[in-house]
CSV table of C-alpha atoms in Angstrom, one decimal:
chain,number,residue,atom,x,y,z
G,11,MET,CA,0.0,0.0,0.0
G,12,GLN,CA,2.7,2.5,1.1
G,13,GLU,CA,4.7,1.9,-2.1
G,14,LEU,CA,1.7,2.4,-4.3
G,15,LYS,CA,0.7,5.5,-2.4
G,16,LYS,CA,4.1,6.9,-3.1
G,17,GLU,CA,4.0,5.9,-6.7
G,18,TYR,CA,0.7,7.6,-7.3
G,19,LYS,CA,1.4,10.6,-5.2
G,20,ASP,CA,2.1,12.9,-8.1
G,21,LEU,CA,-0.5,11.3,-10.4
G,22,LEU,CA,-3.6,11.4,-8.2
G,23,PRO,CA,-4.8,14.1,-5.8
G,24,GLU,CA,-4.4,13.5,-2.1
G,25,LYS,CA,-8.1,13.3,-1.5
G,26,ILE,CA,-8.7,10.5,-4.0
G,27,ILE,CA,-5.9,8.4,-2.6
G,28,GLN,CA,-7.4,8.9,0.8
G,29,GLU,CA,-10.7,7.8,-0.5
G,30,ILE,CA,-9.3,4.6,-2.0
G,31,GLU,CA,-7.7,3.8,1.3
G,32,ASP,CA,-10.9,4.4,3.3
G,33,SER,CA,-13.1,2.3,1.0
G,34,LEU,CA,-10.9,-0.7,0.6
G,35,PRO,CA,-12.3,-4.1,1.7
G,36,GLU,CA,-10.4,-5.9,4.5
G,37,LYS,CA,-8.7,-8.4,2.3
G,38,VAL,CA,-7.0,-7.2,-0.9
G,39,SER,CA,-4.1,-8.8,-2.6
G,40,LYS,CA,-1.3,-6.8,-4.0
G,41,THR,CA,-2.2,-7.4,-7.6
G,42,GLN,CA,-5.8,-6.4,-6.9
G,43,LEU,CA,-4.6,-3.2,-5.2
G,44,LYS,CA,-2.5,-2.4,-8.2
G,45,GLU,CA,-5.4,-2.9,-10.5
G,46,ILE,CA,-7.6,-0.6,-8.3
G,47,PHE,CA,-5.0,2.2,-8.5
G,48,LYS,CA,-4.6,1.7,-12.2
G,49,ARG,CA,-8.3,1.9,-12.9
G,50,VAL,CA,-8.8,4.9,-10.7
G,51,LEU,CA,-6.1,6.7,-12.4
G,52,GLU,CA,-7.7,5.9,-15.8
G,53,GLU,CA,-11.0,7.2,-14.6
G,54,TYR,CA,-9.4,10.3,-13.2
G,55,GLU,CA,-7.6,11.1,-16.4
G,56,ASN,CA,-10.8,10.6,-18.4
G,57,SER,CA,-12.7,12.9,-16.2
G,58,GLN,CA,-10.3,15.8,-16.5
G,59,VAL,CA,-11.1,18.8,-18.6
G,60,ASP,CA,-9.7,18.6,-22.1
G,61,PRO,CA,-7.3,21.3,-23.2
G,62,GLY,CA,-9.1,24.0,-25.1
G,63,GLU,CA,-12.4,23.5,-23.3
G,64,SER,CA,-14.2,26.8,-22.8
G,65,VAL,CA,-14.2,26.6,-19.0
G,66,GLY,CA,-15.2,30.2,-18.5
G,67,LEU,CA,-18.3,29.8,-20.6
G,68,ILE,CA,-19.3,26.6,-18.7
G,69,ALA,CA,-18.7,28.4,-15.4
G,70,ALA,CA,-20.9,31.3,-16.5
G,71,GLU,CA,-23.7,29.0,-17.5
G,72,SER,CA,-23.4,26.9,-14.3
G,73,ILE,CA,-23.5,29.9,-12.0
G,74,GLY,CA,-26.0,31.9,-14.1
G,75,GLU,CA,-28.7,29.3,-14.4
G,76,PRO,CA,-29.2,28.7,-10.6
G,77,GLY,CA,-28.6,32.4,-10.2
G,78,THR,CA,-31.9,33.1,-11.8
G,79,GLN,CA,-33.6,31.3,-9.0
G,80,MET,CA,-31.9,33.3,-6.3
G,81,THR,CA,-33.9,35.7,-4.3
G,82,LEU,CA,-33.5,39.2,-5.4
G,83,ASN,CA,-32.5,41.9,-3.0
G,84,THR,CA,-33.0,40.0,0.3
G,85,PHE,CA,-31.9,41.4,3.5
G,86,HIS,CA,-32.3,38.9,6.2
G,87,PHE,CA,-31.4,39.1,9.8
G,88,ALA,CA,-28.5,37.2,11.2
G,89,GLY,CA,-29.4,36.5,14.8
G,90,VAL,CA,-30.7,39.7,16.3
G,91,ALA,CA,-32.5,42.5,14.5
G,92,GLU,CA,-30.8,45.7,13.6
G,93,MET,CA,-28.0,43.8,11.9
G,94,ASN,CA,-28.8,42.9,8.4
G,95,VAL,CA,-26.7,41.2,5.8
G,96,THR,CA,-26.6,41.4,2.1
G,97,THR,CA,-27.3,38.0,0.7
G,98,GLY,CA,-28.6,36.4,-2.5
G,99,LEU,CA,-27.9,37.8,-5.9
G,100,PRO,CA,-26.9,41.3,-4.8
G,101,ARG,CA,-24.1,39.8,-2.6
G,102,ILE,CA,-22.8,37.6,-5.5
G,103,ILE,CA,-22.8,40.6,-7.8
G,104,GLU,CA,-21.0,42.7,-5.2
G,105,ILE,CA,-18.3,40.1,-4.8
G,106,VAL,CA,-17.9,39.3,-8.5
G,107,ASP,CA,-17.7,43.0,-9.4
G,108,GLY,CA,-14.9,43.4,-6.9
G,109,ARG,CA,-16.6,46.5,-5.3
G,110,GLU,CA,-14.4,48.8,-3.3
G,111,LYS,CA,-17.2,49.6,-0.8
G,112,ILE,CA,-19.6,46.7,0.0
G,113,LYS,CA,-23.1,47.3,1.3
G,114,THR,CA,-22.9,45.5,4.7
G,115,PRO,CA,-19.3,45.1,5.9
G,116,MET,CA,-19.1,42.6,8.7
G,117,MET,CA,-16.5,40.8,10.8
G,118,GLU,CA,-16.5,37.6,12.8
G,119,ILE,CA,-14.1,38.0,15.7
G,120,PHE,CA,-13.0,34.8,17.4
G,121,LEU,CA,-11.8,35.1,21.0
G,122,GLN,CA,-9.1,33.8,23.2
G,123,LYS,CA,-9.8,31.4,26.0
G,124,PRO,CA,-11.5,33.2,29.0
G,125,TYR,CA,-13.5,35.4,26.6
G,126,SER,CA,-14.6,32.7,24.3
G,127,GLU,CA,-16.4,31.1,27.2
G,128,GLY,CA,-18.5,34.1,27.6
G,129,GLU,CA,-16.6,35.8,30.4
G,130,LYS,CA,-16.2,39.5,30.4
G,131,ILE,CA,-17.5,39.5,26.8
G,132,LYS,CA,-19.5,42.6,27.2
G,133,GLU,CA,-16.5,44.6,28.3
G,134,LEU,CA,-14.5,43.3,25.4
G,135,ALA,CA,-17.3,44.1,23.0
G,136,MET,CA,-17.5,47.7,24.2
G,137,LYS,CA,-13.8,47.9,23.8
G,138,ILE,CA,-14.0,46.9,20.2
G,139,LYS,CA,-17.0,49.1,19.3
G,140,SER,CA,-16.0,52.6,18.2
G,141,THR,CA,-17.4,55.2,20.5
G,142,LEU,CA,-18.2,58.7,19.3
G,143,LEU,CA,-18.8,61.6,21.5
G,144,GLU,CA,-22.5,61.5,20.5
G,145,ASP,CA,-22.8,58.0,22.1
G,146,LEU,CA,-21.5,59.4,25.4
G,147,ALA,CA,-23.7,62.4,25.6
G,148,LYS,CA,-27.1,62.6,27.1
G,149,GLU,CA,-27.8,66.0,25.7
G,150,PHE,CA,-26.1,68.2,23.1
G,151,SER,CA,-27.4,71.7,23.0
G,152,ILE,CA,-26.4,75.2,21.8
G,153,ASN,CA,-26.7,78.0,24.1
G,154,ILE,CA,-27.7,80.9,21.8
G,155,GLY,CA,-27.3,83.7,24.3
G,156,GLU,CA,-23.7,82.7,25.3
G,157,LEU,CA,-22.8,81.2,21.9
G,158,THR,CA,-21.5,78.0,23.6
G,159,ILE,CA,-22.2,74.3,23.2
G,160,GLU,CA,-23.4,72.5,26.3
G,161,LEU,CA,-22.8,68.8,26.6
G,162,GLN,CA,-24.3,66.6,29.2
G,163,LEU,CA,-22.6,63.3,29.7
G,164,ASP,CA,-24.3,60.0,30.1
G,165,ARG,CA,-22.6,58.6,33.1
G,166,GLU,CA,-24.0,55.1,32.7
G,167,VAL,CA,-22.6,54.7,29.2
G,168,ILE,CA,-19.2,56.1,30.3
G,169,LYS,CA,-19.1,53.5,33.0
G,170,GLN,CA,-19.8,50.7,30.5
G,171,VAL,CA,-17.2,51.9,28.1
G,172,GLY,CA,-14.8,52.3,31.0
G,173,ILE,CA,-13.3,55.7,30.1
G,174,ARG,CA,-12.3,58.5,32.4
G,175,GLU,CA,-13.9,61.9,32.0
G,176,GLU,CA,-10.5,63.6,31.9
G,177,THR,CA,-9.6,61.5,28.9
G,178,ILE,CA,-12.7,62.6,27.1
G,179,GLN,CA,-11.9,66.2,27.8
G,180,LYS,CA,-8.4,65.7,26.5
G,181,THR,CA,-9.6,64.0,23.3
G,182,ILE,CA,-12.0,66.7,22.6
G,183,SER,CA,-9.5,69.5,23.0
G,184,GLN,CA,-7.0,67.5,20.8
G,185,GLY,CA,-9.5,66.6,18.2
G,186,VAL,CA,-11.1,70.0,17.5
G,187,LYS,CA,-9.0,73.1,17.1
G,188,SER,CA,-9.5,76.6,18.6
G,189,ILE,CA,-12.0,75.9,21.3
G,190,THR,CA,-11.9,76.2,25.0
G,191,ILE,CA,-13.4,73.5,27.1
G,192,LYS,CA,-14.7,73.8,30.6
G,193,LYS,CA,-15.8,71.1,32.9
G,194,THR,CA,-19.1,71.4,34.8
G,195,GLU,CA,-20.9,69.2,37.1
G,196,ASP,CA,-22.6,67.0,34.6
G,197,GLY,CA,-20.6,67.7,31.4
G,198,PHE,CA,-18.6,70.2,29.4
G,199,ILE,CA,-19.2,73.7,28.1
G,200,ILE,CA,-17.4,74.2,24.8
G,201,ARG,CA,-16.8,77.7,23.5
G,202,PRO,CA,-15.1,78.6,20.2
G,203,ARG,CA,-12.0,80.6,20.8
G,204,ALA,CA,-12.2,83.2,18.1
G,205,LYS,CA,-14.2,85.9,19.8
G,206,GLY,CA,-16.7,88.3,18.4
G,207,ASN,CA,-17.2,87.1,14.9
G,208,GLU,CA,-18.7,83.6,15.3
G,209,SER,CA,-22.1,83.1,13.8
G,210,LEU,CA,-24.7,80.6,14.9
G,211,ASN,CA,-24.1,78.8,11.7
G,212,GLU,CA,-20.5,78.1,12.5
G,213,LEU,CA,-21.5,77.0,16.0
G,214,TYR,CA,-23.9,74.5,14.5
G,215,LYS,CA,-21.1,73.1,12.3
G,216,LEU,CA,-18.9,72.8,15.3
G,217,LYS,CA,-21.6,70.9,17.1
G,218,GLU,CA,-21.9,68.4,14.2
G,219,LYS,CA,-18.2,68.0,14.2
G,220,LEU,CA,-18.1,67.3,17.9
G,221,ARG,CA,-20.9,64.8,17.6
G,222,ALA,CA,-18.9,62.6,15.2
G,223,LEU,CA,-15.7,63.0,17.2
G,224,PHE,CA,-14.0,59.6,17.6
G,225,ILE,CA,-13.3,58.9,21.3
G,226,THR,CA,-12.3,55.3,21.8
G,227,GLY,CA,-12.6,51.8,20.5
G,228,ILE,CA,-11.7,50.6,17.0
G,229,LYS,CA,-12.6,52.9,14.1
G,230,ASN,CA,-15.3,51.8,11.7
G,231,ILE,CA,-16.9,49.2,14.0
G,232,GLN,CA,-20.4,50.6,14.3
G,233,GLN,CA,-22.1,47.7,16.1
G,234,VAL,CA,-21.0,44.7,18.1
G,235,LEU,CA,-23.0,41.6,18.9
G,236,PRO,CA,-21.7,38.7,21.0
G,237,VAL,CA,-23.1,35.4,19.5
G,238,LYS,CA,-22.7,31.8,20.6
G,239,ARG,CA,-21.7,29.6,17.7
G,240,LYS,CA,-20.7,26.0,17.9
G,241,GLY,CA,-20.2,26.2,21.7
G,242,GLU,CA,-18.0,29.2,21.7
G,243,TRP,CA,-18.7,32.9,22.0
G,244,ILE,CA,-17.7,35.1,19.1
G,245,ILE,CA,-18.3,38.7,18.4
G,246,VAL,CA,-20.0,39.7,15.2
G,247,THR,CA,-19.6,43.3,14.2
G,248,SER,CA,-21.0,45.5,11.5
G,249,GLY,CA,-18.3,47.6,10.0
G,250,THR,CA,-14.8,46.2,9.4
G,251,ASN,CA,-11.3,47.0,10.5
G,252,LEU,CA,-9.4,43.8,10.2
G,253,LYS,CA,-6.0,45.4,10.7
G,254,ASP,CA,-6.7,47.0,14.0
G,255,VAL,CA,-8.8,44.2,15.4
G,256,MET,CA,-6.0,41.7,14.7
G,257,LYS,CA,-3.8,43.8,17.0
G,258,LEU,CA,-6.0,43.1,20.0
G,259,LYS,CA,-4.6,40.7,22.6
G,260,GLU,CA,-8.0,39.3,23.7
G,261,ILE,CA,-9.0,37.8,20.3
G,262,ASP,CA,-7.8,34.9,18.2
G,263,PRO,CA,-6.3,36.7,15.2
G,264,THR,CA,-5.8,33.6,13.1
G,265,ARG,CA,-9.5,32.9,12.7
G,266,THR,CA,-10.9,36.4,12.7
G,267,ILE,CA,-12.3,37.2,9.3
G,268,SER,CA,-14.0,40.1,7.5
G,269,ASN,CA,-16.4,39.8,4.6
G,270,ASP,CA,-14.7,42.7,2.7
G,271,ILE,CA,-12.6,41.0,0.1
G,272,LYS,CA,-10.6,44.2,-0.8
G,273,GLU,CA,-9.7,44.6,2.8
G,274,ILE,CA,-8.5,41.0,3.1
G,275,ARG,CA,-6.4,41.6,0.0
G,276,LYS,CA,-4.7,44.5,1.7
G,277,VAL,CA,-4.2,42.8,5.1
G,278,LEU,CA,-3.6,39.2,4.2
G,279,GLY,CA,-2.7,39.2,0.5
G,280,VAL,CA,-4.1,37.8,-2.8
G,281,GLU,CA,-4.2,34.2,-1.9
G,282,ALA,CA,-6.3,34.8,1.2
G,283,ALA,CA,-8.5,37.0,-0.8
G,284,ARG,CA,-9.0,34.3,-3.4
G,285,GLN,CA,-9.9,31.8,-0.7
G,286,SER,CA,-12.4,34.3,0.8
G,287,ILE,CA,-14.1,34.9,-2.5
G,288,ILE,CA,-14.7,31.2,-2.8
G,289,ASN,CA,-16.0,31.0,0.8
G,290,GLU,CA,-18.2,34.0,0.5
G,291,VAL,CA,-19.8,33.0,-2.8
G,292,TYR,CA,-20.3,29.5,-1.7
G,293,LYS,CA,-21.9,30.6,1.6
G,294,VAL,CA,-24.5,32.5,-0.4
G,295,ILE,CA,-25.2,29.6,-2.7
G,296,GLU,CA,-25.6,27.2,0.2
G,297,ASP,CA,-27.8,29.7,2.0
G,298,GLN,CA,-30.1,29.7,-1.0
G,299,GLY,CA,-30.2,26.0,-1.1
G,300,LEU,CA,-28.6,25.8,-4.6
G,301,ASN,CA,-26.0,23.4,-5.8
G,302,ILE,CA,-23.1,24.7,-7.9
G,303,ASN,CA,-19.8,22.8,-8.2
G,304,VAL,CA,-17.1,24.7,-6.3
G,305,ARG,CA,-14.8,24.3,-9.2
G,306,HIS,CA,-16.7,26.9,-11.2
G,307,ILE,CA,-16.4,29.4,-8.4
G,308,MET,CA,-12.7,28.5,-7.9
G,309,MET,CA,-12.1,29.3,-11.6
G,310,VAL,CA,-13.8,32.7,-11.4
G,311,SER,CA,-12.0,33.5,-8.2
G,312,ASP,CA,-8.6,32.5,-9.7
G,313,THR,CA,-9.3,34.7,-12.7
G,314,MET,CA,-10.2,37.7,-10.5
G,315,CYS,CA,-6.9,37.3,-8.6
G,316,MET,CA,-4.7,36.8,-11.6
G,317,THR,CA,-3.0,40.1,-11.5
G,318,GLY,CA,-2.0,40.0,-7.9
G,319,GLU,CA,-4.9,42.2,-6.8
G,320,VAL,CA,-8.7,41.6,-6.8
G,321,LYS,CA,-10.2,42.7,-10.0
G,322,GLY,CA,-13.9,42.5,-10.7
G,323,ILE,CA,-15.4,41.0,-13.9
G,324,THR,CA,-16.4,44.5,-15.2
G,325,ARG,CA,-15.1,46.7,-18.0
G,326,TYR,CA,-12.8,48.3,-15.4
G,327,GLY,CA,-11.6,45.0,-14.0
G,328,ILE,CA,-10.4,42.0,-15.9
G,329,VAL,CA,-12.2,42.7,-19.1
G,330,GLY,CA,-10.3,46.0,-19.3
G,331,GLU,CA,-7.1,44.1,-19.2
G,332,LYS,CA,-7.8,42.2,-22.4
G,333,ALA,CA,-5.3,42.9,-25.2
G,334,SER,CA,-7.8,42.8,-28.0
G,335,VAL,CA,-9.7,46.0,-28.9
G,336,LEU,CA,-12.6,44.1,-30.3
G,337,ALA,CA,-12.9,41.9,-27.3
G,338,ARG,CA,-13.2,44.9,-25.0
G,339,ALA,CA,-15.6,46.6,-27.3
G,340,SER,CA,-17.9,43.6,-27.4
G,341,PHE,CA,-18.4,43.6,-23.6
G,342,GLU,CA,-19.6,47.1,-22.7
G,343,THR,CA,-19.4,50.6,-24.0
G,344,PRO,CA,-18.2,49.6,-27.5
G,345,ILE,CA,-18.0,53.1,-29.0
G,346,LYS,CA,-15.8,54.4,-26.2
G,347,HIS,CA,-13.3,51.5,-26.7
G,348,LEU,CA,-13.3,51.7,-30.5
G,349,LEU,CA,-12.8,55.5,-30.4
G,350,ASN,CA,-9.9,55.3,-27.9
G,351,ALA,CA,-8.3,52.5,-29.9
G,352,ALA,CA,-8.6,54.6,-33.1
G,353,ILE,CA,-7.0,57.6,-31.4
G,354,GLN,CA,-4.1,55.5,-30.0
G,355,GLY,CA,-3.6,53.5,-33.1
G,356,GLU,CA,-4.1,50.1,-31.4
G,357,GLU,CA,-3.6,46.9,-33.2
G,358,ASP,CA,-5.6,43.7,-32.8
G,359,HIS,CA,-3.9,40.4,-33.5
G,360,LEU,CA,-7.1,38.4,-33.4
G,361,ILE,CA,-5.6,35.7,-31.2
G,362,SER,CA,-8.5,35.3,-28.9
G,363,VAL,CA,-12.1,34.0,-29.1
G,364,ILE,CA,-14.6,36.8,-29.3
G,365,GLU,CA,-12.9,38.9,-32.0
G,366,ASN,CA,-12.8,35.9,-34.3
G,367,VAL,CA,-16.5,35.2,-33.7
G,368,MET,CA,-17.1,38.7,-34.9
G,369,LEU,CA,-15.1,38.2,-38.0
G,370,ASN,CA,-16.6,34.8,-38.8
G,371,GLN,CA,-13.3,32.9,-38.4
G,372,PRO,CA,-12.5,29.7,-36.5
G,373,VAL,CA,-12.0,30.4,-32.8
G,374,PRO,CA,-9.0,29.0,-30.8
G,375,THR,CA,-11.0,26.9,-28.4
G,376,GLY,CA,-11.8,23.2,-28.5
G,377,THR,CA,-10.9,21.6,-31.8
G,378,GLY,CA,-10.0,25.1,-33.1
G,379,LEU,CA,-7.1,25.3,-30.8
G,380,PRO,CA,-4.4,23.1,-32.5
G,381,THR,CA,-2.9,24.6,-35.6
G,382,LEU,CA,-0.8,23.2,-38.3
G,383,LYS,CA,2.7,24.3,-39.0
G,384,MET,CA,4.7,23.8,-42.2
G,385,LYS,CA,8.0,21.9,-41.7
G,386,ARG,CA,10.8,23.8,-43.3
S,14,MET,CA,9.5,42.9,6.2
S,15,LYS,CA,9.1,41.6,9.7
S,16,VAL,CA,7.2,38.3,10.0
S,17,ASP,CA,3.9,38.7,11.8
S,18,PRO,CA,2.8,35.3,13.1
S,19,LYS,CA,-0.8,36.5,13.3
S,20,ILE,CA,-0.9,37.0,9.5
S,21,ILE,CA,1.2,34.1,8.5
S,22,ASN,CA,-0.8,31.6,10.6
S,23,HIS,CA,-4.2,33.0,9.5
S,24,VAL,CA,-6.8,30.4,8.4
S,25,LEU,CA,-7.1,32.0,5.0
S,26,MET,CA,-3.4,32.1,4.4
S,27,PRO,CA,-1.8,29.2,2.5
S,28,LYS,CA,1.9,28.4,2.6
S,29,HIS,CA,4.1,30.5,0.3
S,30,GLU,CA,7.5,29.3,-0.6
S,31,LYS,CA,10.2,30.8,-2.9
S,32,LEU,CA,11.4,28.5,-5.6
S,33,SER,CA,15.1,28.2,-6.6
S,34,ASP,CA,16.1,29.1,-10.1
S,35,ARG,CA,16.3,25.4,-11.1
S,36,GLN,CA,12.9,24.7,-9.7
S,37,LYS,CA,11.6,27.7,-11.5
S,38,GLN,CA,12.9,26.5,-14.9
S,39,GLU,CA,11.4,23.1,-14.3
S,40,ILE,CA,8.0,24.6,-13.7
S,41,LEU,CA,8.1,26.7,-16.8
S,42,LYS,CA,9.2,23.7,-18.8
S,43,THR,CA,6.5,21.3,-17.5
S,44,TYR,CA,3.7,23.8,-18.2
S,45,ASN,CA,5.4,25.0,-21.4
S,46,ILE,CA,5.0,28.7,-20.6
S,47,THR,CA,7.0,31.8,-20.2
S,48,GLU,CA,7.4,33.7,-16.9
S,49,GLY,CA,5.0,36.4,-18.1
S,50,GLN,CA,2.1,33.9,-18.5
S,51,LEU,CA,2.1,32.9,-14.8
S,52,PRO,CA,-0.4,34.6,-12.5
S,53,LYS,CA,1.2,37.5,-10.5
S,54,ILE,CA,1.7,38.4,-6.9
S,55,LYS,CA,2.8,41.9,-5.8
S,56,ILE,CA,6.1,42.2,-4.0
S,57,LYS,CA,4.4,43.9,-1.1
S,58,ASP,CA,1.8,41.2,-0.7
S,59,ALA,CA,1.3,40.0,2.9
S,60,GLY,CA,1.8,36.4,1.9
S,61,LEU,CA,5.5,37.1,0.9
S,62,MET,CA,6.3,38.4,4.4
S,63,GLY,CA,9.8,37.4,5.4
S,64,LEU,CA,10.6,35.5,2.2
S,65,ASP,CA,13.2,37.9,0.8
S,66,VAL,CA,12.0,37.9,-2.8
S,67,LYS,CA,12.8,40.0,-5.8
S,68,ARG,CA,11.0,40.7,-9.0
S,69,GLY,CA,10.8,37.6,-11.3
S,70,ASP,CA,10.9,35.0,-8.5
S,71,VAL,CA,8.4,32.3,-8.7
S,72,ILE,CA,6.4,31.5,-5.5
S,73,ARG,CA,4.9,28.1,-4.9
S,74,ILE,CA,1.6,28.3,-3.0
S,75,THR,CA,0.3,25.1,-1.2
S,76,ARG,CA,-3.4,25.5,-1.2
S,77,LYS,CA,-5.8,23.4,0.8
S,78,THR,CA,-8.8,22.8,-1.5
S,79,ARG,CA,-12.1,21.1,-1.0
S,80,THR,CA,-11.8,19.2,-4.2
S,81,ALA,CA,-8.2,17.8,-4.2
S,82,GLY,CA,-6.9,18.0,-0.6
S,83,THR,CA,-3.8,20.0,-1.3
S,84,SER,CA,-2.7,21.5,-4.6
S,85,TYR,CA,0.1,23.7,-5.8
S,86,PHE,CA,-0.3,27.0,-7.5
S,87,TYR,CA,2.5,29.3,-8.8
S,88,ARG,CA,2.7,33.0,-9.0
S,89,VAL,CA,5.5,35.2,-10.2
S,90,VAL,CA,6.6,38.3,-8.2
S,91,THR,CA,6.0,41.7,-9.8
S,92,ASP,CA,6.8,45.2,-8.7
S,93,VAL,CA,4.3,47.4,-6.8
């Protein structure tokens, strides 16, 4: 067995060899075993895709057909209300287009030991959530007579977040320029420093600026939600910031993931992004109860990550990379492409498929791929 | 670049290895392709952390896939 395994190591994938080993009957002679391996290899080679097969086209059909049955524009709730997730066709489109800004960025943060058992999880969640000054204030008002902004702090929230009032005062005076800040019994009075010529309008602008002032936590994390999943507590967030979250000591950085593919590309590289495209698309497909072979999704994902960054299947992404003018023009906005090509004097060598279809010539796929060469 | 174990050991991160010149030529020969036809990886990519690579190096990536168990994939390093 061991010798055969070694012999077929490069010929058959690991998983198939494992499968053979698992499904063998108890008594097999050496010649029988040899025969099994030989036949499996034969089957395996027969089932491989032929060179020149239009795999992209097949993938498009295979994903497109079940895609028509997908629910359009569903927002469904994951766990608790207030947190909605883009699923179904909109999500697939978002991933495949390689969008820079996705509709519902989310993170799943796995935790280290004491926290993953639910201990002190609330404190940790508050630490991760980004806190703006608005969240800490009970009341935010403009005193028209004095031209000041009065801020009443919400002591309960402050206690939950675990921040000292002096620190808040310091962040305010550092974050906003030319103001004087005075502490009162239940909050602060903020006065613009430039005397005499401040209008109410400017004061109002200052108030809005103060509202959105970032105090503590991790930027961009708008909501946190501790969830129990498979016997351990994790924190699901809306809003992502993979880079900063991974720096926290309390979490398990190796399993923490975001659903923003562009962000994963930046933090973990193309290969991680490729894997997460597959995972995300497959999650949607499974959610909808459809059945699409992963290989199609793997192919799409590989194509998107070809250049070392994530490119969508759009005229700005991978289609824009095509060398042939006619191929680009046939996808979207033909006049723009043809005009630009004419101005720049581009050449088209007609080596790919679509331009040859247009010109009624044999295409280099399938049996059209091999060509004859004269022997000199 | 300093190696960050958090990033290198991440579940989404497959193993990246730099190939020697001889291995690289072998790969190009078996697939009958030129260097430019390989998929690319940027030199600043997080996966290349601590590998000491330069432009034109070929990286072997050991992927864990659901279809085949493990499989190899190759990328060539490009600038920026």
